[in-house]
Amino acid sequence: MTSKLPNSAPVVIIGGGICGVSTLYHLAKRGVNAVLLERRKIASGTTWHAAGIVGQLRDSSSQTELGKYTARLFRDLEEETGQATGYKQNGTINVALSHVRQEQLLRTHDHAARMDVESFILPPAELAEKWPWILTDDIKSALYVPSNGQVNPLDVTTALSKGARAQGGLLFEHTTVTSLVVRDGKVSGVETDQGTIATDKVLLAGGMWSHLFAKAHGVTVPLHACEHYYIVTEPMADLPSDQPILNISEERTYWKEDAGKLLIGGFEAQGKAWAKDGIPSSFEFDELPFDMEQAEPELELMFARMPALSGMGIQTFFCGPESFTPDGRPYMGPAPELEGLFLATGMNSNGILNSGGVGLTLAEWLIDGAPSRSMSPLLASRAHPFQANTAYNQERAAESVGFHYGLHWLGHQVLSARGVRRVPLHDQLTKAGAAFA
Ligand SMILES: Cc1cc2nc3c(=O)[nH]c(=O)nc-3n(C[C@H](O)[C@H](O)[C@H](O)COP(=O)(O)OP(=O)(O)OC[C@H]3O[C@@H](n4cnc5c(N)ncnc54)[C@H](O)[C@@H]3O)c2cc1C
C-alpha cells in the first residue's frame, strides 16, 4: 500500500483487521491522518473468514448502538468507495423452542422497540414459509428483524481501507509493531521492524494478538483465541439470495445463505482454546483443522433440524480462531495502566457487526477525549490486573464461547478458572460453608 513510514503520526493503529481499518477510516473522515500498521495483509487475521452476519440487537444498549451504526455504514459504503462489500439486508430470524427462550424473544422485541430497531413476532406458519428446509414443528415463536443483514468481511475491510486512504489515512502492510516506546509513563511512539514512529496516541486493535502484546507493556487485556466452526453445503438451487439468516439459540446454531450455498455455524456450550503456546508467527489467512469431536453436538443438531442435509454434499468444514474475553464483551477505550494507549479488541465473534461503531467511537475517543455515546459495559478499564494471567484467560475464554447462545441470567456464575484469586480467609470461609461468587 503506502511505501515509506512517516517519522511521526497523530495516531498509530496496530492491526489491520476490520476494527483497526474502520478506526483509520473514521479518523480520516474527521481530518486526522492516522497511520495503520499491519504485520501481514489487511484482514488476514480473524476478519477474512468471518460469516459476516450483521445483527444489531446485543445484550447491552452500548453494543446495540455499535451494531446499529455498522448496519447504517455498510448500507452506504459501497456507493461511497466504489468497492463492492456484498452487504445485503436480508434480515434475521431468531427462534424459540422453549418457554424460557420465548420470554427472551419477547424481551428482545421490547429492547428492539426501545432501541428503534423494527422487529416482528412471526407466527409459526410464516416461519415455515420463510425456512421450508428445516423442521419447524417444535418452534414456539420467532422474532424477525428485517434491517439485520450480512456482508463479505474481506470486501468491506477493503472498502473501508479505500475510503480511509482517499481521505488521507496511511496504511502499511508487512509492518510489525515490535514494541511501544514509553517515556515518563506515557506512550511516545512505536518501534516496528521497518523503523520508529513518534506518536502520543496508539490504538491496539490487534485481535487475538492483543493480550500478549499488551502484557509485555504491563497492560491488562484479558482475552484468548478459541476455535470457531462452520460448514458450507454444496449449492442449493432453490435458496434465494435474500434468504433471512436464522439463529436457533437452544441448538447453538446459525444459518445463512452464502453465494448460493448454506453456511451453518455453531457456538459450543464449552469452546476450545487455540494457540496455548502462542500464535505461529507465520499466521496469515490461515485456517485450523476441523475438530469433528468438538463440533459434533452442534453438527448432530444441524442434521436433525434439516434432514435434507444428509443427502447433500458438504463442501467446506471450516475452523478459524477468534478472541473471546472472560465476560464475553470487547475491551474499548483508554487503557488505564498506560497513558496514550487505547484498545479496541476482544470482539467475541461480534467484530464485523461491531466494527463500524467501534471505528466511529474510537475516533471520538482519540480526537475528543470521550465518546458521544455510553460505552460503560465495554470499557477497557473494567479489566482487573489479575486478568493478565494467560492461563486464566485460556480456560475462561473457552467457557465464554458458550455465552454467545447462552441465557444471560442475572447473577449467573462462571464455572472455569475459579480460585485464581483468593482472600486470606479463604480456607476458614470454605470451612464455614461460604459460597464464592
Ligand atoms: C468462523 C468465524 C465466523 C465469524 N462470524 C462472524 C459474524 O458473522 N459476524 C461478526 O460480527 N463476527 C464474526 N466473527 C468474528 C469476527 O471475524 C472478528 O470479531 C473480527 O474479525 C475481529 O476483528 P479485529 O480487527 O478485532 O481482529 P483481526 O481481524 O484478527 O485483526 C487484527 C490484526 O492485527 C494484526 N496484528 C496483530 N499484532 C500486530 C502487530 N504487533 N503489528 C502489526 N499488526 C499486528 C494481525 O495481523 C491482524 O490482521 C467470526 C469469527 C470466526 C472465527
PDB file of N, CA, C and O in Angstrom, residues 198-244:
ATOM      1  N   ALA A 198       7.125   8.352  15.944  1.00  0.00           N
ATOM      2  CA  ALA A 198       6.797   9.089  17.175  1.00  0.00           C
ATOM      3  C   ALA A 198       5.302   9.389  17.181  1.00  0.00           C
ATOM      4  O   ALA A 198       4.738   9.808  16.167  1.00  0.00           O
ATOM      5  N   THR A 199       4.661   9.155  18.323  1.00  0.00           N
ATOM      6  CA  THR A 199       3.232   9.454  18.467  1.00  0.00           C
ATOM      7  C   THR A 199       2.881   9.440  19.951  1.00  0.00           C
ATOM      8  O   THR A 199       3.537   8.747  20.726  1.00  0.00           O
ATOM      9  N   ASP A 200       1.864  10.196  20.337  1.00  0.00           N
ATOM     10  CA  ASP A 200       1.453  10.098  21.748  1.00  0.00           C
ATOM     11  C   ASP A 200       0.123   9.357  21.887  1.00  0.00           C
ATOM     12  O   ASP A 200      -0.420   9.267  22.990  1.00  0.00           O
ATOM     13  N   LYS A 201      -0.388   8.816  20.759  1.00  0.00           N
ATOM     14  CA  LYS A 201      -1.625   8.034  20.846  1.00  0.00           C
ATOM     15  C   LYS A 201      -1.511   6.768  19.994  1.00  0.00           C
ATOM     16  O   LYS A 201      -1.261   6.861  18.779  1.00  0.00           O
ATOM     17  N   VAL A 202      -1.711   5.623  20.639  1.00  0.00           N
ATOM     18  CA  VAL A 202      -1.667   4.342  19.928  1.00  0.00           C
ATOM     19  C   VAL A 202      -2.960   3.589  20.205  1.00  0.00           C
ATOM     20  O   VAL A 202      -3.403   3.513  21.353  1.00  0.00           O
ATOM     21  N   LEU A 203      -3.564   3.060  19.142  1.00  0.00           N
ATOM     22  CA  LEU A 203      -4.725   2.191  19.304  1.00  0.00           C
ATOM     23  C   LEU A 203      -4.285   0.756  19.052  1.00  0.00           C
ATOM     24  O   LEU A 203      -3.764   0.455  17.970  1.00  0.00           O
ATOM     25  N   LEU A 204      -4.469  -0.104  20.051  1.00  0.00           N
ATOM     26  CA  LEU A 204      -4.175  -1.520  19.864  1.00  0.00           C
ATOM     27  C   LEU A 204      -5.459  -2.217  19.408  1.00  0.00           C
ATOM     28  O   LEU A 204      -6.408  -2.362  20.183  1.00  0.00           O
ATOM     29  N   ALA A 205      -5.489  -2.600  18.124  1.00  0.00           N
ATOM     30  CA  ALA A 205      -6.636  -3.318  17.542  1.00  0.00           C
ATOM     31  C   ALA A 205      -6.092  -4.621  16.967  1.00  0.00           C
ATOM     32  O   ALA A 205      -6.333  -4.962  15.816  1.00  0.00           O
ATOM     33  N   GLY A 206      -5.338  -5.324  17.802  1.00  0.00           N
ATOM     34  CA  GLY A 206      -4.573  -6.492  17.339  1.00  0.00           C
ATOM     35  C   GLY A 206      -5.280  -7.820  17.499  1.00  0.00           C
ATOM     36  O   GLY A 206      -4.624  -8.870  17.478  1.00  0.00           O
ATOM     37  N   GLY A 207      -6.615  -7.821  17.657  1.00  0.00           N
ATOM     38  CA  GLY A 207      -7.349  -9.086  17.749  1.00  0.00           C
ATOM     39  C   GLY A 207      -6.727 -10.022  18.776  1.00  0.00           C
ATOM     40  O   GLY A 207      -6.359  -9.602  19.875  1.00  0.00           O
ATOM     41  N   MET A 208      -6.558 -11.280  18.384  1.00  0.00           N
ATOM     42  CA  MET A 208      -6.090 -12.308  19.339  1.00  0.00           C
ATOM     43  C   MET A 208      -4.618 -12.112  19.737  1.00  0.00           C
ATOM     44  O   MET A 208      -4.132 -12.771  20.650  1.00  0.00           O
ATOM     45  N   TRP A 209      -3.915 -11.224  19.038  1.00  0.00           N
ATOM     46  CA  TRP A 209      -2.517 -10.922  19.393  1.00  0.00           C
ATOM     47  C   TRP A 209      -2.447  -9.904  20.549  1.00  0.00           C
ATOM     48  O   TRP A 209      -1.392  -9.682  21.115  1.00  0.00           O
ATOM     49  N   SER A 210      -3.565  -9.248  20.863  1.00  0.00           N
ATOM     50  CA  SER A 210      -3.530  -8.085  21.773  1.00  0.00           C
ATOM     51  C   SER A 210      -3.104  -8.439  23.194  1.00  0.00           C
ATOM     52  O   SER A 210      -2.412  -7.645  23.849  1.00  0.00           O
ATOM     53  N   HIS A 211      -3.527  -9.613  23.692  1.00  0.00           N
ATOM     54  CA  HIS A 211      -3.256  -9.951  25.102  1.00  0.00           C
ATOM     55  C   HIS A 211      -1.756  -9.946  25.407  1.00  0.00           C
ATOM     56  O   HIS A 211      -1.298  -9.245  26.312  1.00  0.00           O
ATOM     57  N   LEU A 212      -0.984 -10.710  24.622  1.00  0.00           N
ATOM     58  CA  LEU A 212       0.446 -10.822  24.930  1.00  0.00           C
ATOM     59  C   LEU A 212       1.201  -9.537  24.600  1.00  0.00           C
ATOM     60  O   LEU A 212       2.135  -9.158  25.311  1.00  0.00           O
ATOM     61  N   PHE A 213       0.767  -8.835  23.537  1.00  0.00           N
ATOM     62  CA  PHE A 213       1.436  -7.567  23.199  1.00  0.00           C
ATOM     63  C   PHE A 213       1.261  -6.583  24.360  1.00  0.00           C
ATOM     64  O   PHE A 213       2.213  -5.946  24.810  1.00  0.00           O
ATOM     65  N   ALA A 214       0.027  -6.476  24.854  1.00  0.00           N
ATOM     66  CA  ALA A 214      -0.249  -5.530  25.949  1.00  0.00           C
ATOM     67  C   ALA A 214       0.481  -5.952  27.218  1.00  0.00           C
ATOM     68  O   ALA A 214       1.068  -5.118  27.928  1.00  0.00           O
ATOM     69  N   LYS A 215       0.467  -7.262  27.480  1.00  0.00           N
ATOM     70  CA  LYS A 215       1.091  -7.779  28.710  1.00  0.00           C
ATOM     71  C   LYS A 215       2.585  -7.429  28.763  1.00  0.00           C
ATOM     72  O   LYS A 215       3.129  -7.129  29.817  1.00  0.00           O
ATOM     73  N   ALA A 216       3.225  -7.460  27.594  1.00  0.00           N
ATOM     74  CA  ALA A 216       4.653  -7.130  27.531  1.00  0.00           C
ATOM     75  C   ALA A 216       4.908  -5.682  27.934  1.00  0.00           C
ATOM     76  O   ALA A 216       6.042  -5.299  28.243  1.00  0.00           O
ATOM     77  N   HIS A 217       3.841  -4.866  27.948  1.00  0.00           N
ATOM     78  CA  HIS A 217       3.983  -3.460  28.339  1.00  0.00           C
ATOM     79  C   HIS A 217       3.266  -3.165  29.657  1.00  0.00           C
ATOM     80  O   HIS A 217       2.966  -2.010  29.966  1.00  0.00           O
ATOM     81  N   GLY A 218       2.960  -4.226  30.417  1.00  0.00           N
ATOM     82  CA  GLY A 218       2.326  -4.052  31.724  1.00  0.00           C
ATOM     83  C   GLY A 218       0.863  -3.655  31.641  1.00  0.00           C
ATOM     84  O   GLY A 218       0.307  -3.104  32.595  1.00  0.00           O
ATOM     85  N   VAL A 219       0.224  -3.927  30.513  1.00  0.00           N
ATOM     86  CA  VAL A 219      -1.188  -3.548  30.341  1.00  0.00           C
ATOM     87  C   VAL A 219      -2.048  -4.827  30.265  1.00  0.00           C
ATOM     88  O   VAL A 219      -1.684  -5.786  29.582  1.00  0.00           O
ATOM     89  N   THR A 220      -3.171  -4.809  30.993  1.00  0.00           N
ATOM     90  CA  THR A 220      -4.031  -5.991  31.065  1.00  0.00           C
ATOM     91  C   THR A 220      -5.090  -5.982  29.971  1.00  0.00           C
ATOM     92  O   THR A 220      -5.953  -5.104  29.957  1.00  0.00           O
ATOM     93  N   VAL A 221      -5.002  -6.934  29.068  1.00  0.00           N
ATOM     94  CA  VAL A 221      -6.060  -7.125  28.056  1.00  0.00           C
ATOM     95  C   VAL A 221      -6.463  -8.599  28.127  1.00  0.00           C
ATOM     96  O   VAL A 221      -5.846  -9.464  27.509  1.00  0.00           O
ATOM     97  N   PRO A 222      -7.517  -8.900  28.902  1.00  0.00           N
ATOM     98  CA  PRO A 222      -7.864 -10.305  29.112  1.00  0.00           C
ATOM     99  C   PRO A 222      -8.602 -10.888  27.907  1.00  0.00           C
ATOM    100  O   PRO A 222      -9.749 -10.512  27.654  1.00  0.00           O
ATOM    101  N   LEU A 223      -7.966 -11.753  27.178  1.00  0.00           N
ATOM    102  CA  LEU A 223      -8.637 -12.481  26.080  1.00  0.00           C
ATOM    103  C   LEU A 223      -7.757 -13.642  25.648  1.00  0.00           C
ATOM    104  O   LEU A 223      -6.566 -13.685  25.948  1.00  0.00           O
ATOM    105  N   HIS A 224      -8.367 -14.575  24.939  1.00  0.00           N
ATOM    106  CA  HIS A 224      -7.603 -15.659  24.330  1.00  0.00           C
ATOM    107  C   HIS A 224      -8.349 -16.152  23.094  1.00  0.00           C
ATOM    108  O   HIS A 224      -9.568 -16.031  23.015  1.00  0.00           O
ATOM    109  N   ALA A 225      -7.590 -16.703  22.141  1.00  0.00           N
ATOM    110  CA  ALA A 225      -8.210 -17.234  20.921  1.00  0.00           C
ATOM    111  C   ALA A 225      -8.872 -18.576  21.204  1.00  0.00           C
ATOM    112  O   ALA A 225      -8.328 -19.392  21.946  1.00  0.00           O
ATOM    113  N   CYS A 226     -10.049 -18.771  20.622  1.00  0.00           N
ATOM    114  CA  CYS A 226     -10.722 -20.076  20.663  1.00  0.00           C
ATOM    115  C   CYS A 226     -11.115 -20.452  19.240  1.00  0.00           C
ATOM    116  O   CYS A 226     -11.235 -19.596  18.372  1.00  0.00           O
ATOM    117  N   GLU A 227     -11.349 -21.746  19.054  1.00  0.00           N
ATOM    118  CA  GLU A 227     -11.738 -22.231  17.726  1.00  0.00           C
ATOM    119  C   GLU A 227     -13.219 -21.959  17.483  1.00  0.00           C
ATOM    120  O   GLU A 227     -14.017 -21.999  18.413  1.00  0.00           O
ATOM    121  N   HIS A 228     -13.551 -21.666  16.217  1.00  0.00           N
ATOM    122  CA  HIS A 228     -14.963 -21.481  15.863  1.00  0.00           C
ATOM    123  C   HIS A 228     -15.225 -22.187  14.530  1.00  0.00           C
ATOM    124  O   HIS A 228     -14.432 -22.085  13.604  1.00  0.00           O
ATOM    125  N   TYR A 229     -16.366 -22.895  14.466  1.00  0.00           N
ATOM    126  CA  TYR A 229     -16.621 -23.808  13.354  1.00  0.00           C
ATOM    127  C   TYR A 229     -17.833 -23.421  12.529  1.00  0.00           C
ATOM    128  O   TYR A 229     -18.820 -22.949  13.077  1.00  0.00           O
ATOM    129  N   TYR A 230     -17.741 -23.657  11.214  1.00  0.00           N
ATOM    130  CA  TYR A 230     -18.952 -23.683  10.396  1.00  0.00           C
ATOM    131  C   TYR A 230     -18.775 -24.663   9.237  1.00  0.00           C
ATOM    132  O   TYR A 230     -17.653 -25.040   8.896  1.00  0.00           O
ATOM    133  N   ILE A 231     -19.920 -25.063   8.659  1.00  0.00           N
ATOM    134  CA  ILE A 231     -19.870 -25.903   7.458  1.00  0.00           C
ATOM    135  C   ILE A 231     -20.556 -25.148   6.325  1.00  0.00           C
ATOM    136  O   ILE A 231     -21.381 -24.257   6.577  1.00  0.00           O
ATOM    137  N   VAL A 232     -20.181 -25.470   5.080  1.00  0.00           N
ATOM    138  CA  VAL A 232     -20.834 -24.862   3.918  1.00  0.00           C
ATOM    139  C   VAL A 232     -21.269 -25.996   2.992  1.00  0.00           C
ATOM    140  O   VAL A 232     -20.467 -26.876   2.662  1.00  0.00           O
ATOM    141  N   THR A 233     -22.551 -25.969   2.598  1.00  0.00           N
ATOM    142  CA  THR A 233     -23.087 -27.043   1.751  1.00  0.00           C
ATOM    143  C   THR A 233     -22.685 -26.830   0.288  1.00  0.00           C
ATOM    144  O   THR A 233     -22.140 -25.782  -0.072  1.00  0.00           O
ATOM    145  N   GLU A 234     -23.044 -27.788  -0.528  1.00  0.00           N
ATOM    146  CA  GLU A 234     -22.939 -27.585  -1.985  1.00  0.00           C
ATOM    147  C   GLU A 234     -24.042 -26.587  -2.392  1.00  0.00           C
ATOM    148  O   GLU A 234     -24.963 -26.321  -1.596  1.00  0.00           O
ATOM    149  N   PRO A 235     -23.984 -26.009  -3.595  1.00  0.00           N
ATOM    150  CA  PRO A 235     -25.004 -25.026  -3.992  1.00  0.00           C
ATOM    151  C   PRO A 235     -26.414 -25.612  -3.910  1.00  0.00           C
ATOM    152  O   PRO A 235     -26.627 -26.793  -4.200  1.00  0.00           O
ATOM    153  N   MET A 236     -27.358 -24.781  -3.471  1.00  0.00           N
ATOM    154  CA  MET A 236     -28.771 -25.197  -3.390  1.00  0.00           C
ATOM    155  C   MET A 236     -29.557 -24.350  -4.388  1.00  0.00           C
ATOM    156  O   MET A 236     -29.641 -23.125  -4.228  1.00  0.00           O
ATOM    157  N   ALA A 237     -30.141 -25.001  -5.369  1.00  0.00           N
ATOM    158  CA  ALA A 237     -30.788 -24.283  -6.476  1.00  0.00           C
ATOM    159  C   ALA A 237     -31.924 -23.384  -6.003  1.00  0.00           C
ATOM    160  O   ALA A 237     -32.133 -22.296  -6.546  1.00  0.00           O
ATOM    161  N   ASP A 238     -32.651 -23.836  -4.967  1.00  0.00           N
ATOM    162  CA  ASP A 238     -33.841 -23.075  -4.559  1.00  0.00           C
ATOM    163  C   ASP A 238     -33.596 -22.113  -3.399  1.00  0.00           C
ATOM    164  O   ASP A 238     -34.536 -21.624  -2.780  1.00  0.00           O
ATOM    165  N   LEU A 239     -32.342 -21.829  -3.103  1.00  0.00           N
ATOM    166  CA  LEU A 239     -32.036 -20.937  -1.973  1.00  0.00           C
ATOM    167  C   LEU A 239     -31.951 -19.492  -2.467  1.00  0.00           C
ATOM    168  O   LEU A 239     -31.021 -19.133  -3.190  1.00  0.00           O
ATOM    169  N   PRO A 240     -32.907 -18.619  -2.082  1.00  0.00           N
ATOM    170  CA  PRO A 240     -32.850 -17.246  -2.604  1.00  0.00           C
ATOM    171  C   PRO A 240     -31.700 -16.448  -1.977  1.00  0.00           C
ATOM    172  O   PRO A 240     -31.312 -16.716  -0.838  1.00  0.00           O
ATOM    173  N   SER A 241     -31.178 -15.489  -2.711  1.00  0.00           N
ATOM    174  CA  SER A 241     -30.027 -14.740  -2.179  1.00  0.00           C
ATOM    175  C   SER A 241     -30.442 -13.820  -1.030  1.00  0.00           C
ATOM    176  O   SER A 241     -29.604 -13.387  -0.253  1.00  0.00           O
ATOM    177  N   ASP A 242     -31.755 -13.539  -0.922  1.00  0.00           N
ATOM    178  CA  ASP A 242     -32.190 -12.684   0.198  1.00  0.00           C
ATOM    179  C   ASP A 242     -32.790 -13.516   1.349  1.00  0.00           C
ATOM    180  O   ASP A 242     -33.571 -13.019   2.152  1.00  0.00           O
ATOM    181  N   GLN A 243     -32.401 -14.792   1.406  1.00  0.00           N
ATOM    182  CA  GLN A 243     -32.891 -15.677   2.465  1.00  0.00           C
ATOM    183  C   GLN A 243     -32.522 -15.111   3.844  1.00  0.00           C
ATOM    184  O   GLN A 243     -31.344 -14.848   4.112  1.00  0.00           O
ATOM    185  N   PRO A 244     -33.485 -14.900   4.750  1.00  0.00           N
ATOM    186  CA  PRO A 244     -33.137 -14.368   6.072  1.00  0.00           C
ATOM    187  C   PRO A 244     -32.216 -15.319   6.851  1.00  0.00           C
ATOM    188  O   PRO A 244     -32.326 -16.537   6.720  1.00  0.00           O
TER     189      PRO A 244
END
